[in-house]
mmCIF file of C-alpha atoms in Angstrom:
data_model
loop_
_atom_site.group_PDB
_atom_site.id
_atom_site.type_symbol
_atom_site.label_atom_id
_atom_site.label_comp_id
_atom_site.label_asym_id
_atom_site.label_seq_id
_atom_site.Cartn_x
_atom_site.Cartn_y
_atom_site.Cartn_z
ATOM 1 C CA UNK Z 165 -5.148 -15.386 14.804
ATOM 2 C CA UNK Z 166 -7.251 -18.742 15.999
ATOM 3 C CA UNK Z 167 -6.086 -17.161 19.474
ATOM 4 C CA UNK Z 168 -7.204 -13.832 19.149
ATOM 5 C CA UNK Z 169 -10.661 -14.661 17.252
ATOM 6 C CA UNK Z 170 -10.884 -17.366 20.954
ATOM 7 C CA UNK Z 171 -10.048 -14.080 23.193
ATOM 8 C CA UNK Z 172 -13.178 -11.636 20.958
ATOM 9 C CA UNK Z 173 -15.342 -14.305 21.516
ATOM 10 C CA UNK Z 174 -14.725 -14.195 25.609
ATOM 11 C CA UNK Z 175 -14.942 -10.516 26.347
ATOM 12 C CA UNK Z 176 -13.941 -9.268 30.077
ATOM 13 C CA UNK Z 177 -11.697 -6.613 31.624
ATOM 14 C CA UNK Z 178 -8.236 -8.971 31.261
ATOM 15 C CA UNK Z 179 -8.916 -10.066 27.554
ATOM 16 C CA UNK Z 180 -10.202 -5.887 26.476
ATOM 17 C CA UNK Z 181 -7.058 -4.913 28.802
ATOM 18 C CA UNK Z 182 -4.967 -7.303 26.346
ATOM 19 C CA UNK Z 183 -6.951 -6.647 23.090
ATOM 20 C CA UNK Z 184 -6.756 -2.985 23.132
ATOM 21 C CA UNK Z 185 -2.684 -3.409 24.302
ATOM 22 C CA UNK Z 186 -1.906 -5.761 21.069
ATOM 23 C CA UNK Z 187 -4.202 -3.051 18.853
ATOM 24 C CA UNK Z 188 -2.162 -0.142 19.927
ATOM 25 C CA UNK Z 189 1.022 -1.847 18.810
ATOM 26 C CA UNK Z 190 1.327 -3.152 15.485
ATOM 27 C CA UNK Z 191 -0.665 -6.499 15.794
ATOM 28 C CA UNK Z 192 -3.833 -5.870 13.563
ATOM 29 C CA UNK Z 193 -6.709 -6.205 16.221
ATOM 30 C CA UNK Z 194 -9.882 -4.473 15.138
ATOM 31 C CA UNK Z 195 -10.408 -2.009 18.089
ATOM 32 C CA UNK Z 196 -14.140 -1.700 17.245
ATOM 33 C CA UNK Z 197 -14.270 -5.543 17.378
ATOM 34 C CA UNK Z 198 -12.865 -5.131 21.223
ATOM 35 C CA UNK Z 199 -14.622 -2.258 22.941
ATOM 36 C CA UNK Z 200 -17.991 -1.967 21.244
ATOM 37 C CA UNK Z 201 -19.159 -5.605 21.593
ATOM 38 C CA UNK Z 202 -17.808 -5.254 25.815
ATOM 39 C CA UNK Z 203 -19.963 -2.240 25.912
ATOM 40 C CA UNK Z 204 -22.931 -4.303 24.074
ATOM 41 C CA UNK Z 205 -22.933 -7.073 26.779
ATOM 42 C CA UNK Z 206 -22.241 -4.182 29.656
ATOM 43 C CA UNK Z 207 -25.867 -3.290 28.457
ATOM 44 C CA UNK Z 208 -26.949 -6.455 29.199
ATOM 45 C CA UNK Z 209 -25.848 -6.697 32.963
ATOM 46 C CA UNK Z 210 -22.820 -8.787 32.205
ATOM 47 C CA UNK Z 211 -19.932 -6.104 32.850
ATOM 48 C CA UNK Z 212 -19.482 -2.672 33.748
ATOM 49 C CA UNK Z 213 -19.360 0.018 30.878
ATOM 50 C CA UNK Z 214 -16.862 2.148 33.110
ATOM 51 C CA UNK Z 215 -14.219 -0.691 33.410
ATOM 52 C CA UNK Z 216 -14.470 -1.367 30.017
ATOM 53 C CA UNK Z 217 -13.532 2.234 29.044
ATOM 54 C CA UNK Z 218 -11.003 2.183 31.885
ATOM 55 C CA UNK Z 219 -9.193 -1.146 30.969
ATOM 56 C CA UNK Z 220 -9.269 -0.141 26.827
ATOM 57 C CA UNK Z 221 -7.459 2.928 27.330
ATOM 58 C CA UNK Z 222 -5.101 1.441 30.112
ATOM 59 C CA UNK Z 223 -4.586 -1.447 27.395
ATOM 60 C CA UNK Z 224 -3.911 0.764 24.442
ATOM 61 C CA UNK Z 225 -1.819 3.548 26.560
ATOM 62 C CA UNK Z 226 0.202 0.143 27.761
ATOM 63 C CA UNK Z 227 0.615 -0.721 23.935
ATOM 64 C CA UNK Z 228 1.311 2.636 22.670
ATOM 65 C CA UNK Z 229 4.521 2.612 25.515
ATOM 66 C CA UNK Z 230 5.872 -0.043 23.853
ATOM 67 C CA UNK Z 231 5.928 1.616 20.381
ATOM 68 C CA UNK Z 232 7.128 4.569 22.027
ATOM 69 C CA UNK Z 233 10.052 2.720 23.709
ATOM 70 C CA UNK Z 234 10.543 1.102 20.485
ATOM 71 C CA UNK Z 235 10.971 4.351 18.567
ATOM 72 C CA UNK Z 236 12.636 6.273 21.081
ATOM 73 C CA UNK Z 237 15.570 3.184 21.510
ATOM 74 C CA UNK Z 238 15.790 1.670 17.980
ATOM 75 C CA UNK Z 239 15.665 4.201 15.904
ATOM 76 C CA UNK Z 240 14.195 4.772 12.164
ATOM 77 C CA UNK Z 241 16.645 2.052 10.461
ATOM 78 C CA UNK Z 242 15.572 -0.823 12.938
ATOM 79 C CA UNK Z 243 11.507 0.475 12.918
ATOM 80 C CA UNK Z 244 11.855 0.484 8.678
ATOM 81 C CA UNK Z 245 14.155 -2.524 8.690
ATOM 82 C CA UNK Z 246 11.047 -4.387 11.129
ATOM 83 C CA UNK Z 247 8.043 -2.905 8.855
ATOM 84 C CA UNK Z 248 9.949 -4.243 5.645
ATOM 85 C CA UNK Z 249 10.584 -7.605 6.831
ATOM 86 C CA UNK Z 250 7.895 -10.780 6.900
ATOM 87 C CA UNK Z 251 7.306 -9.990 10.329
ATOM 88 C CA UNK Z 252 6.234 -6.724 10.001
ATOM 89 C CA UNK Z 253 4.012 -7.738 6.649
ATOM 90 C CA UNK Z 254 2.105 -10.206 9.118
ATOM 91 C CA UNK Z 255 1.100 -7.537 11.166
ATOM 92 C CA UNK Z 256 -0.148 -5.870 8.234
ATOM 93 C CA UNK Z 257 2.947 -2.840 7.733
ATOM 94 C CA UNK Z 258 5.327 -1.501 5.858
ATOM 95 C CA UNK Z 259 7.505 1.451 5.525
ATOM 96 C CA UNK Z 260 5.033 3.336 3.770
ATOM 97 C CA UNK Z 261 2.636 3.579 6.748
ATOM 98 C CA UNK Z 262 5.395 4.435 9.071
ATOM 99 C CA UNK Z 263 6.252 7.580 7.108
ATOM 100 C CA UNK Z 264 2.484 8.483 6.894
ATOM 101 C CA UNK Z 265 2.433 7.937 10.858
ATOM 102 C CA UNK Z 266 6.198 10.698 10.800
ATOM 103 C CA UNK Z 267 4.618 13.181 8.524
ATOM 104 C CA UNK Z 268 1.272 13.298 10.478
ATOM 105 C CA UNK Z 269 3.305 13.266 13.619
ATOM 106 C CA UNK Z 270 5.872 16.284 12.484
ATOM 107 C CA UNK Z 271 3.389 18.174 10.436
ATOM 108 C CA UNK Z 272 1.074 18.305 13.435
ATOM 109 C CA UNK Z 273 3.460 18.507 16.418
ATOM 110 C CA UNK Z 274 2.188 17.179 19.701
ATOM 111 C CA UNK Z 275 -1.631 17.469 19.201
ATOM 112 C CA UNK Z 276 -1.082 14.996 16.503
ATOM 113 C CA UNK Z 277 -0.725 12.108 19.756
ATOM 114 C CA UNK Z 278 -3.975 13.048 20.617
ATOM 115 C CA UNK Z 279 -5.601 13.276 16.956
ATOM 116 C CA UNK Z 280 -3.663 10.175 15.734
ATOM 117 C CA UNK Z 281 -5.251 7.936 18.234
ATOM 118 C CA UNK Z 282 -8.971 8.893 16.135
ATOM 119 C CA UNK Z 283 -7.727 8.425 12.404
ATOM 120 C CA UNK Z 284 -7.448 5.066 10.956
ATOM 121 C CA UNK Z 285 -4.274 4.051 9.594
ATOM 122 C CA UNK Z 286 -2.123 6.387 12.119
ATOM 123 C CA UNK Z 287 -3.784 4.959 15.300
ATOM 124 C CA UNK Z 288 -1.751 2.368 16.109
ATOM 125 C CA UNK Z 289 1.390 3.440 14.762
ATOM 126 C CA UNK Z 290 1.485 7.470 16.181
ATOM 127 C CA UNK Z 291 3.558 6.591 19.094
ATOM 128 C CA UNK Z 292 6.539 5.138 16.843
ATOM 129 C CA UNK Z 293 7.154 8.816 15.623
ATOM 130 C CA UNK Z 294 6.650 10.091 19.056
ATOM 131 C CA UNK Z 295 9.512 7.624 20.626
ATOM 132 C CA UNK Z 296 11.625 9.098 17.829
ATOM 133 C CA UNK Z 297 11.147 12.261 18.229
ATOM 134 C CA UNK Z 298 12.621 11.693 21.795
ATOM 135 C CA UNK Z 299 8.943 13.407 22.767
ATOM 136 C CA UNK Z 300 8.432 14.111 26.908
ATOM 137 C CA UNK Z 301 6.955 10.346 27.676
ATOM 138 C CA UNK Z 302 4.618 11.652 30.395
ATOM 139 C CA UNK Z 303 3.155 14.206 27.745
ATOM 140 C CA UNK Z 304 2.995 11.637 25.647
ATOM 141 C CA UNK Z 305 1.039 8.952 28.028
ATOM 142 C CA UNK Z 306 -1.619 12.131 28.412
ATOM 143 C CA UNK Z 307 -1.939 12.804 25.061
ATOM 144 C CA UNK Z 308 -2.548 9.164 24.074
ATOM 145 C CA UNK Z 309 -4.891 8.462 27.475
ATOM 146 C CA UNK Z 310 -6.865 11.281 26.259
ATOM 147 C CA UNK Z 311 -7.215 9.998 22.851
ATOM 148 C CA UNK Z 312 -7.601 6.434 23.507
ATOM 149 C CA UNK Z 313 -10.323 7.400 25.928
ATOM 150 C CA UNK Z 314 -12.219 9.810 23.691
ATOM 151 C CA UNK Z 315 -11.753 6.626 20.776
ATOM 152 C CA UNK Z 316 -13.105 3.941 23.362
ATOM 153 C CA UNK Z 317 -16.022 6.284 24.919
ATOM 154 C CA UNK Z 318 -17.181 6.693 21.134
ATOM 155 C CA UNK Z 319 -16.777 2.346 20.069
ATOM 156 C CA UNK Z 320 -18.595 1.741 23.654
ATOM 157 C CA UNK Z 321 -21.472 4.408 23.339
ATOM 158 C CA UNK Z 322 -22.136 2.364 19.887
ATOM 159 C CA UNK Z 323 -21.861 -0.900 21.434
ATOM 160 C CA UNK Z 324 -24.400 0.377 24.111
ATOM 161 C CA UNK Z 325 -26.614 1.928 21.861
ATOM 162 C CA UNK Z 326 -26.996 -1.496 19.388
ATOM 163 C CA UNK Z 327 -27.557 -3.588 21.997
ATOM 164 C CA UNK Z 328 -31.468 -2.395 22.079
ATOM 165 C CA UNK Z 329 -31.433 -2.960 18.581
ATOM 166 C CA UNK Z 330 -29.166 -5.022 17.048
ATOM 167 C CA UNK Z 331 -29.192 -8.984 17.417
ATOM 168 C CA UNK Z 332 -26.424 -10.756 18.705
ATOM 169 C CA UNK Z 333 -25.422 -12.376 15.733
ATOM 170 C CA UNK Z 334 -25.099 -9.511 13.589
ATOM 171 C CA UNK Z 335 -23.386 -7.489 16.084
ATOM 172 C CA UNK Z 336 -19.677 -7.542 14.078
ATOM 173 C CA UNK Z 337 -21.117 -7.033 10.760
ATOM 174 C CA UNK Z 338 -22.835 -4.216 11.928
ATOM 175 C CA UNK Z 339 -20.064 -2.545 13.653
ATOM 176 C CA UNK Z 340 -18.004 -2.080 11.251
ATOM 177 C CA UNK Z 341 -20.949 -1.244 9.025
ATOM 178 C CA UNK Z 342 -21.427 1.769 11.750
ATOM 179 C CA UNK Z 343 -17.903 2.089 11.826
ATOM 180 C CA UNK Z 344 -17.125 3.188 8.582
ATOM 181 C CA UNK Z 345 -19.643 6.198 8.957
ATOM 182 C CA UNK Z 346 -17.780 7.139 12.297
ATOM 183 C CA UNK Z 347 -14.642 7.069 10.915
ATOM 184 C CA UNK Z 348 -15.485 9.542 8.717
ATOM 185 C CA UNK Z 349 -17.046 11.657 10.726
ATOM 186 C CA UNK Z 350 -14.403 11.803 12.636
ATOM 187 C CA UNK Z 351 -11.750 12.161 10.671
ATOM 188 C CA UNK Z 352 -13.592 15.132 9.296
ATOM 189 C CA UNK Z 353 -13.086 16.781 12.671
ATOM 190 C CA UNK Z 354 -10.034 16.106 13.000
ATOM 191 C CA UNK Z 355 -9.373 18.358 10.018
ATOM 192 C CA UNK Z 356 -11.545 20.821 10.963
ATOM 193 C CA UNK Z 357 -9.777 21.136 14.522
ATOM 194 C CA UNK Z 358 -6.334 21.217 12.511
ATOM 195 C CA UNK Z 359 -7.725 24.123 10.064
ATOM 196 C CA UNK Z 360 -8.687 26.001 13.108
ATOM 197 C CA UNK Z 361 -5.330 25.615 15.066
ATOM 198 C CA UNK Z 362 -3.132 26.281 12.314
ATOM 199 C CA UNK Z 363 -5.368 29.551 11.182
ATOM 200 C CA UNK Z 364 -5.722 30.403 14.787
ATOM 201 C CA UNK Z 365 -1.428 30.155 15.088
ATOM 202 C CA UNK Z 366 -0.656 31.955 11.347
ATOM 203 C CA UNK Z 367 -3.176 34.707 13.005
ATOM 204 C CA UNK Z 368 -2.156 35.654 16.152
ATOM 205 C CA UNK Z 369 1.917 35.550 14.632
ATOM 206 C CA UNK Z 370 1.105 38.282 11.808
ATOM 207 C CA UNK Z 371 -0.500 39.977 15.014
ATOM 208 C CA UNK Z 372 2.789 39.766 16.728
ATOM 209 C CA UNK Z 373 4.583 40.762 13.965
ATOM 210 C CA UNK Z 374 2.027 44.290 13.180
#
């Protein structure tokens, strides 16, 4: 962890490309701690905003491939067998939060790519249902750019936004202070979106059926 902590403290395009990679697998890198200070020193001159969008999402559709590849060739017993073990505890897992990832995954079919990149808890772990589930991989790469770009857009609009306001040294503390309120905003559209697809579907099949 020494190592990461080193690589947040020297933000550019290779270590947000890397970052944003080990966050969409299952090593327990803070996203917001990636893209929204990058987008904070962007607003100083120091990088360019649009690359750090660009490289997040390339990182995190790069780390949600291997998950996929992992589910899709190893199969439930290995992915359980892995989130039981002391490995998997490191990374902060367990079985538990792989099932939550499979239910959100199957009860939502493949929107639930896109809508699992924005909830926290399923994030990193939606494309481990998706590789089992055999799902179309270059459905699922657009489905996860999309919502790994829509996730980074939102942590580097923040990061912009604070740095006008918000001192260096408190940057962290208050991003995930800020976080917390984002999360549930979002989160709060996400169900709202689901609500509205799943009336709009039970709808127009009783009009089929009339």
């Amino acid at each position: 962890m020494n190592f990461i902590s080193s690589l947040l403290g020297n933000l550019n395009y290779g270590t947000v490309f890397f970052l944003m990679l080990l966050e969409s697998t299952v090593i327990p890198v803070p996203s917001e701690l990636v893209v929204a200070p990058a987008a904070y020193h962007a607003a100083a001159g120091n990088i360019n905003l649009w690359l750090v969008i660009l490289f997040g999402t390339l990182g995190a559709d790069m780390g949600a491939t291997i998950n996929y590849i992992a589910g899709y060739y190893l199969g439930r017993p290995i992915i359980y067998r892995f989130a039981n073990s002391k490995w998997g505890k490191l990374c902060l897992l367990n079985q538990d939060k792989v099932e939550k990832s499979e239910k959100y995954f199957y009860d939502h079919g493949m929107i639930a790519t896109i809508t699992g990149r924005l909830i926290p808890g399923i994030r990193h772990l939606i494309s481990i249902p998706a590789g089992l589930a055999k799902m179309n991989y270059w459905k699922f790469l657009l489905y996860t750019t999309i919502g790994a770009g829509v996730w980074n857009c939102i942590l580097a609009a923040m990061g912009w936004y604070m740095h006008s306001m918000v001192p260096e040294n408190q940057l962290n503390d208050k991003i995930m202070e800020y976080g917390e309120y984002i999360k549930i905003t979002i989160m709060t559209l996400v169900a709202i979106a689901i609500i509205y697809f799943i009336a709009k579907y039970y709808l127009e099949r009783r009009k089929k059926q009339s």
